[in-house]
Coordinates of C-alpha atoms in Angstrom, one line a residue:
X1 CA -6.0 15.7 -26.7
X2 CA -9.3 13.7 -25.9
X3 CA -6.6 10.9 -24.2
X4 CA -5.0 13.3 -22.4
X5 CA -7.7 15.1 -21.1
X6 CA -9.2 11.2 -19.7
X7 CA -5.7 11.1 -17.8
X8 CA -6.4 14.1 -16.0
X9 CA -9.0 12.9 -13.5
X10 CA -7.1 9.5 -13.3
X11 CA -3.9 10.9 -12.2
X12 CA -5.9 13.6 -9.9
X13 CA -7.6 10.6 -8.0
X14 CA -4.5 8.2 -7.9
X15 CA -3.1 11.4 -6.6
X16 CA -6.1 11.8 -3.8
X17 CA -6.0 7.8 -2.9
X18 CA -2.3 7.7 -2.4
X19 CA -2.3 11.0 0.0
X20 CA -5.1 9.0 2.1
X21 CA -2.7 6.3 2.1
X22 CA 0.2 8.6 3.0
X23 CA -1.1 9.8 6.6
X24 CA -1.4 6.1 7.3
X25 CA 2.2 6.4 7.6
X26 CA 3.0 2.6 5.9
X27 CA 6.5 2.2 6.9
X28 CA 5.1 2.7 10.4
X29 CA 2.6 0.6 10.3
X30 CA 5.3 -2.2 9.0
X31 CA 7.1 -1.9 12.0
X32 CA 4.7 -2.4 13.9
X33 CA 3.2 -5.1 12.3
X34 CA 6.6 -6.9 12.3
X35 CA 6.0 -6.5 16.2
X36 CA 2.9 -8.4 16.3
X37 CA 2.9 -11.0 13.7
X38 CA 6.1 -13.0 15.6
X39 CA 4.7 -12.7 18.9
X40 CA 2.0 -14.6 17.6
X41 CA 3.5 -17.2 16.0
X42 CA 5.8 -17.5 19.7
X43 CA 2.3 -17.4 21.6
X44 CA 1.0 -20.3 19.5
X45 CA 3.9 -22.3 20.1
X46 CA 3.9 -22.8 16.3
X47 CA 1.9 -21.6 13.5
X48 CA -1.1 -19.7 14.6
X49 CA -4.8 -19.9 12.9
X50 CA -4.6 -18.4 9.1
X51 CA -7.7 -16.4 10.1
X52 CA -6.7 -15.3 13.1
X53 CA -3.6 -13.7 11.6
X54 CA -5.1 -11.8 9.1
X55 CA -7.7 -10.3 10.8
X56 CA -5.0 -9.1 13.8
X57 CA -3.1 -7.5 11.2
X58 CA -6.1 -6.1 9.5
X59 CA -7.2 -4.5 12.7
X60 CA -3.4 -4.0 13.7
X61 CA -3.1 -2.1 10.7
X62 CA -6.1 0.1 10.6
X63 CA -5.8 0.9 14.3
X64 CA -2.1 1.9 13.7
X65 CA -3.1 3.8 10.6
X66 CA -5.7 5.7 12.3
X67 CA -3.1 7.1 15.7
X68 CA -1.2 8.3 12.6
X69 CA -3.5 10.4 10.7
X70 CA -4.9 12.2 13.6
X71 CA -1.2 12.5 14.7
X72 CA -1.1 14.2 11.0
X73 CA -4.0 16.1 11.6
X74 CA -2.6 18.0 15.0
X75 CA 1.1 18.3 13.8
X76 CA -0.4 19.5 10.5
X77 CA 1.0 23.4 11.2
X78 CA 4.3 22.2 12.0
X79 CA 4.6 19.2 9.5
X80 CA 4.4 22.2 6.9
X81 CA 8.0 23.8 8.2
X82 CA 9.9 20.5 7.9
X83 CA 11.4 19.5 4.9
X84 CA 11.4 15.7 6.4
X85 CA 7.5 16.4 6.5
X86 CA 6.5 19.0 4.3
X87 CA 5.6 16.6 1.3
X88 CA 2.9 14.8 3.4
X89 CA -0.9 15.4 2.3
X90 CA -2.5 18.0 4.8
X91 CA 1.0 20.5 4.2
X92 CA 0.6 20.1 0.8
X93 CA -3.7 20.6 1.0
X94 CA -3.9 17.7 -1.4
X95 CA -6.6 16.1 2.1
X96 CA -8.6 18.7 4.3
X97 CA -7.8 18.5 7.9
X98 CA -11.8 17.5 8.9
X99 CA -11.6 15.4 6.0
X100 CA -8.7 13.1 7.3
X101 CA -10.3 13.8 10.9
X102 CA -13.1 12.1 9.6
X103 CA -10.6 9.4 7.5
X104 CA -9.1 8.7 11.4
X105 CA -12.5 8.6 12.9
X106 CA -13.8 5.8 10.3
X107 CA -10.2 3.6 10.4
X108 CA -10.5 3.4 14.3
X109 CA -13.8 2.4 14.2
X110 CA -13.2 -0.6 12.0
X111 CA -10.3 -1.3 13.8
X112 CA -11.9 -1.6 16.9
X113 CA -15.1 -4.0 15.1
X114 CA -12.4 -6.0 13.4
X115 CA -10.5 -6.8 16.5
X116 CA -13.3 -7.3 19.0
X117 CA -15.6 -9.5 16.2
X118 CA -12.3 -11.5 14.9
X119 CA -9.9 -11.7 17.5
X120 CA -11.0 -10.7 20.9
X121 CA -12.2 -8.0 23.1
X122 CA -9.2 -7.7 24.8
X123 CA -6.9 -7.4 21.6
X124 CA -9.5 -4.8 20.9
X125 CA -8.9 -2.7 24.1
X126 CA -5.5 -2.6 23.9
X127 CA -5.4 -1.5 20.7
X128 CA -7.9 1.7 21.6
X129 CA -5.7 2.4 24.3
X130 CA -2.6 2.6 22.0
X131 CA -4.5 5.2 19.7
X132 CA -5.5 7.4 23.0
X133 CA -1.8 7.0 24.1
X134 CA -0.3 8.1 20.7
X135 CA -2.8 10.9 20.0
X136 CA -3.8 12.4 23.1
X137 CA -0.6 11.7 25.5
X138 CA 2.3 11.4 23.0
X139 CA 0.9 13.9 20.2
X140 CA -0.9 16.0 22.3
X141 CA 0.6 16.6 25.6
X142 CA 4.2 15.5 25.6
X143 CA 5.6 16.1 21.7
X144 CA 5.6 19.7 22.2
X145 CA 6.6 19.9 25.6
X146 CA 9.5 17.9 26.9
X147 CA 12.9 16.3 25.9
X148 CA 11.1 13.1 26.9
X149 CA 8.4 13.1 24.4
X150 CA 9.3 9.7 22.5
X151 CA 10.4 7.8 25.6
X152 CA 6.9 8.0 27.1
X153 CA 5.4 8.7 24.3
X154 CA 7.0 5.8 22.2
X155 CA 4.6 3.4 24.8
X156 CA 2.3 3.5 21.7
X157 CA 3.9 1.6 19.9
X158 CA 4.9 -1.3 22.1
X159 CA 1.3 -2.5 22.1
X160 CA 1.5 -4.4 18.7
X161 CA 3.4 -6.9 21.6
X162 CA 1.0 -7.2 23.7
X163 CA -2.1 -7.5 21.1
X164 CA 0.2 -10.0 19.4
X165 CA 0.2 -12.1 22.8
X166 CA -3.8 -11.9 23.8
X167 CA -5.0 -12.2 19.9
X168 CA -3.8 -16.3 20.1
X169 CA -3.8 -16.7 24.1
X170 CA -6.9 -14.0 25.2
X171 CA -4.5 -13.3 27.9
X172 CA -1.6 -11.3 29.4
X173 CA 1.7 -12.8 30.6
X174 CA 5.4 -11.8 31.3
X175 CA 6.4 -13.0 27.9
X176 CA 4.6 -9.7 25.5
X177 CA 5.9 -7.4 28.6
X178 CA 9.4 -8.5 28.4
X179 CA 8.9 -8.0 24.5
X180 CA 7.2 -4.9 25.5
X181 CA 10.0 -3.5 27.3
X182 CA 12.7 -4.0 24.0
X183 CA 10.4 -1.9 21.8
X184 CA 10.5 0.2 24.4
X185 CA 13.9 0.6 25.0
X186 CA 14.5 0.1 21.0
X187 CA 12.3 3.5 20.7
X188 CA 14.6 6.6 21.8
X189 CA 18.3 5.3 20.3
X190 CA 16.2 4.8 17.1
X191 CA 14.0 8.0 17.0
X192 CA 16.9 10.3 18.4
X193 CA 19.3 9.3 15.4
X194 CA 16.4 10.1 13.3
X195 CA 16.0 13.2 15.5
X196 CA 20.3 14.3 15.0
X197 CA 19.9 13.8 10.9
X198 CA 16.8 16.1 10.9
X199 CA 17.3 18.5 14.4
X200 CA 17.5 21.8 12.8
X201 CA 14.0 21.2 11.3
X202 CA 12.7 20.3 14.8
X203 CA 14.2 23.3 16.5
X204 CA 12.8 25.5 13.7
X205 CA 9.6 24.5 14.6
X206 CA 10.3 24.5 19.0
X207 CA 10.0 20.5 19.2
X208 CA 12.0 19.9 22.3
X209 CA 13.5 16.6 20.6
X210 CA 16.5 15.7 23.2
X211 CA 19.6 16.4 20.3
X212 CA 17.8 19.6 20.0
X213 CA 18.1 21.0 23.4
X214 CA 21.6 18.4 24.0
X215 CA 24.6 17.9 22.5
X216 CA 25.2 15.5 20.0
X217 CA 27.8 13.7 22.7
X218 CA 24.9 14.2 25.1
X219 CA 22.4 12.2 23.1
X220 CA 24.8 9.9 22.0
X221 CA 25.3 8.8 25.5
X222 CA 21.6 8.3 26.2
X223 CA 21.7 5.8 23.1
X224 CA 24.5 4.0 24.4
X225 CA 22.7 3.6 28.0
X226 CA 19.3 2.8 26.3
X227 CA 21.1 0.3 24.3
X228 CA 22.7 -1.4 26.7
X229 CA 19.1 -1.7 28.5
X230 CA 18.0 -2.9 25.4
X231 CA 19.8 -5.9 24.8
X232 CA 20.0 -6.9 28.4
X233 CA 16.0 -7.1 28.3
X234 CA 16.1 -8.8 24.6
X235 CA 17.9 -11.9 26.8
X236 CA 15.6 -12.1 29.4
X237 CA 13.4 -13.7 27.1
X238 CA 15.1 -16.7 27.1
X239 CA 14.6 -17.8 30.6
X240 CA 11.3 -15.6 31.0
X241 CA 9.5 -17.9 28.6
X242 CA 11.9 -20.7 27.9
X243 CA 13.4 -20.3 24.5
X244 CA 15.3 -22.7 22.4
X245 CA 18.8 -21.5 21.5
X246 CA 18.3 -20.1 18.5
X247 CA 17.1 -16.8 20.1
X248 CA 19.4 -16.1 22.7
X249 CA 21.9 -16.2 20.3
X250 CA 20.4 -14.2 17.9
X251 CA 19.7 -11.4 20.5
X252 CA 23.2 -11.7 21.5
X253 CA 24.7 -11.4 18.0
X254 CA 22.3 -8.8 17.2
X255 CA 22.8 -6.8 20.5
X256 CA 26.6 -6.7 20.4
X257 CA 26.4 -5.2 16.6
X258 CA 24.2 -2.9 17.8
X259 CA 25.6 -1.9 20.6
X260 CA 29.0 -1.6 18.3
X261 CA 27.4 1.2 16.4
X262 CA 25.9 3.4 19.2
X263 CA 29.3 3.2 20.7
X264 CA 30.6 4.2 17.6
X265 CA 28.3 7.2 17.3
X266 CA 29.0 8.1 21.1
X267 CA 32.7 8.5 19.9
X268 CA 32.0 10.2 16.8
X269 CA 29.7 12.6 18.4
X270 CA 33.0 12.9 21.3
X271 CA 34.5 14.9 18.8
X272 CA 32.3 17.0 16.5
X273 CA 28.8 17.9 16.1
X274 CA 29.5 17.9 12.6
X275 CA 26.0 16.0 10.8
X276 CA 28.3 14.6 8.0
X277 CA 30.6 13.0 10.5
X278 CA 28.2 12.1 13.4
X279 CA 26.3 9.9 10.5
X280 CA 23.2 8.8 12.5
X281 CA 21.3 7.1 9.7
X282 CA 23.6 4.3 10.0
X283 CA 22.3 4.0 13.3
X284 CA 18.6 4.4 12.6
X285 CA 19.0 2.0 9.3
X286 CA 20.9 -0.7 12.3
X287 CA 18.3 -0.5 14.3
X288 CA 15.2 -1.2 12.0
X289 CA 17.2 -4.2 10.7
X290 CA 18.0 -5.2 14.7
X291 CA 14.1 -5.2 15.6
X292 CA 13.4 -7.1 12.2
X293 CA 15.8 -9.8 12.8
X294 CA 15.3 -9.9 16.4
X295 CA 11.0 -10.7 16.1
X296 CA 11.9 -13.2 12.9
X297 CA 13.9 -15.4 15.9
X298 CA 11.1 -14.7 18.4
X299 CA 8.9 -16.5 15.3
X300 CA 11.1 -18.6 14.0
X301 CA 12.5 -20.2 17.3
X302 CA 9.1 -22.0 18.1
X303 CA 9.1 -23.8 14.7
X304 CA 12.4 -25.1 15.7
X305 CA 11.5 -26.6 18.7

């Protein structure tokens, strides 16, 4: 019994410590950091400074962690009617709300030290703007309001580019915009396939997510367009900043699969708005493994050359 009774507060804190982790939202912040860590290396013309990776991705990730938990913290009544969402901490009360308030407050800070004592002041700026952006203009003004909430609002997350670029130059080019402008084109065929798997819990809870308020054929036609502007930008890389070959012809490789499968959920969705048949995962799962593969060649192709 005595051993047992030990466990208890063990498991209760792992518990705690895991749920702090939780509104971090890691598989986000892995994106993201897969986002800045090439553009880096592509920046350097090589292999950047050790130190000046790890604190980036330090203060990448605590900034990006912070955006999410106050995102956490204001969706927090409607994260509690979704079943993709209703496991997270502040649904299940496992965190208070002004206790992760607080949690946000502290990672955003440190972010902000890290990346304006480490890297630079600039990195640091950009990444405060991101964390405004996401919580007070995606979160807070458009999410709940328009069918357009993650194209605008998915600006957010196109900054790991652009604090990729000015951690190893201190500076702003064309290059991290072009980059830029994939994520953000990347951003609504990816988050509306999540959006057609899991669009009766958004219009349970009056999210005006674009398969919500569309048919699936209408949606599916807005990924094919998106796409389509999507790889044409991933290509103007190559002449924008001078490339070797290796990444044109990864983007093109990578671009024409995924374009493949958004036309092939256009012509599912032609013909049913049946979820079993539309299968939009496949989609979502193509396109994390397209922006993966596509910033490995933007990091690899420097080494090469």
């Amino acid at each position: 019994m005595l051993a047992v009774d030990e466990a208890q507060p063990k498991a209760a804190f792992r518990d705690v410590v895991m749920a702090y982790v939780g509104l971090t939202k890691p598989r986000v912040i892995e994106l993201l950091l897969l986002t800045t860590v090439p553009v880096m290396f592509f920046a350097a013309r090589g292999v950047p400074p050790l130190g000046l990776v790890v604190a980036t991705v330090i203060g990448g990730t605590l900034s990006a962690g912070s955006a999410s938990v106050f995102n956490c913290v204001y969706d927090r009544d409607i994260d509690e009617q979704m079943r993709r969402t209703r496991r997270r901490a502040l649904p299940r009360h496992i965190v208070t709300p002004a206790a992760a308030l607080v949690f946000g407050v502290v990672l955003g800070v440190l972010s902000t030290v890290v990346l304006a004592v480490w890297v630079n002041l600039l990195s640091a700026a950009l990444s405060v703007t991101a964390i405004a952006f996401y919580v007070f203009v995606y979160t807070m003004l458009l999410k709940r309001r328009t069918t357009q909430n993650i194209v605008w609002g998915g600006i957010a997350g196109c900054f790991p580019t652009l604090i990729g670029w000015t951690a190893v130059t201190g500076e702003l080019s064309w290059v991290p915009v072009v980059l830029f402008a994939v994520v953000f084109f990347w951003t609504p065929p990816h988050t509306w396939a999540l959006a057609l798997r899991y669009r009766e819990d958004y219009a349970q809870v009056d999210v005006p997510m674009l398969p919500v308020v569309k048919p699936a054929r209408n949606v599916a036609l807005q990924i094919v367009l998106y796409s389509w502007v999507m790889v044409g930008t991933s290509l103007l890389l190559w002449p924008v900043a001078g490339t070797g070959p290796l990444y044109p012809v990864v983007a093109l490789v990578l671009g024409a699969v995924f374009l493949a499968q958004a036309h092939g959920l256009h012509r599912r969705a032609r013909g049913t708005e049946e979820l079993s048949v539309l299968q939009p995962m496949r989609l979502f799962h193509s396109s994390n493994l397209y922006l993966s593969l596509l910033f490995v060649a933007v990091a690899i192709d420097p080494l090469l050359r």
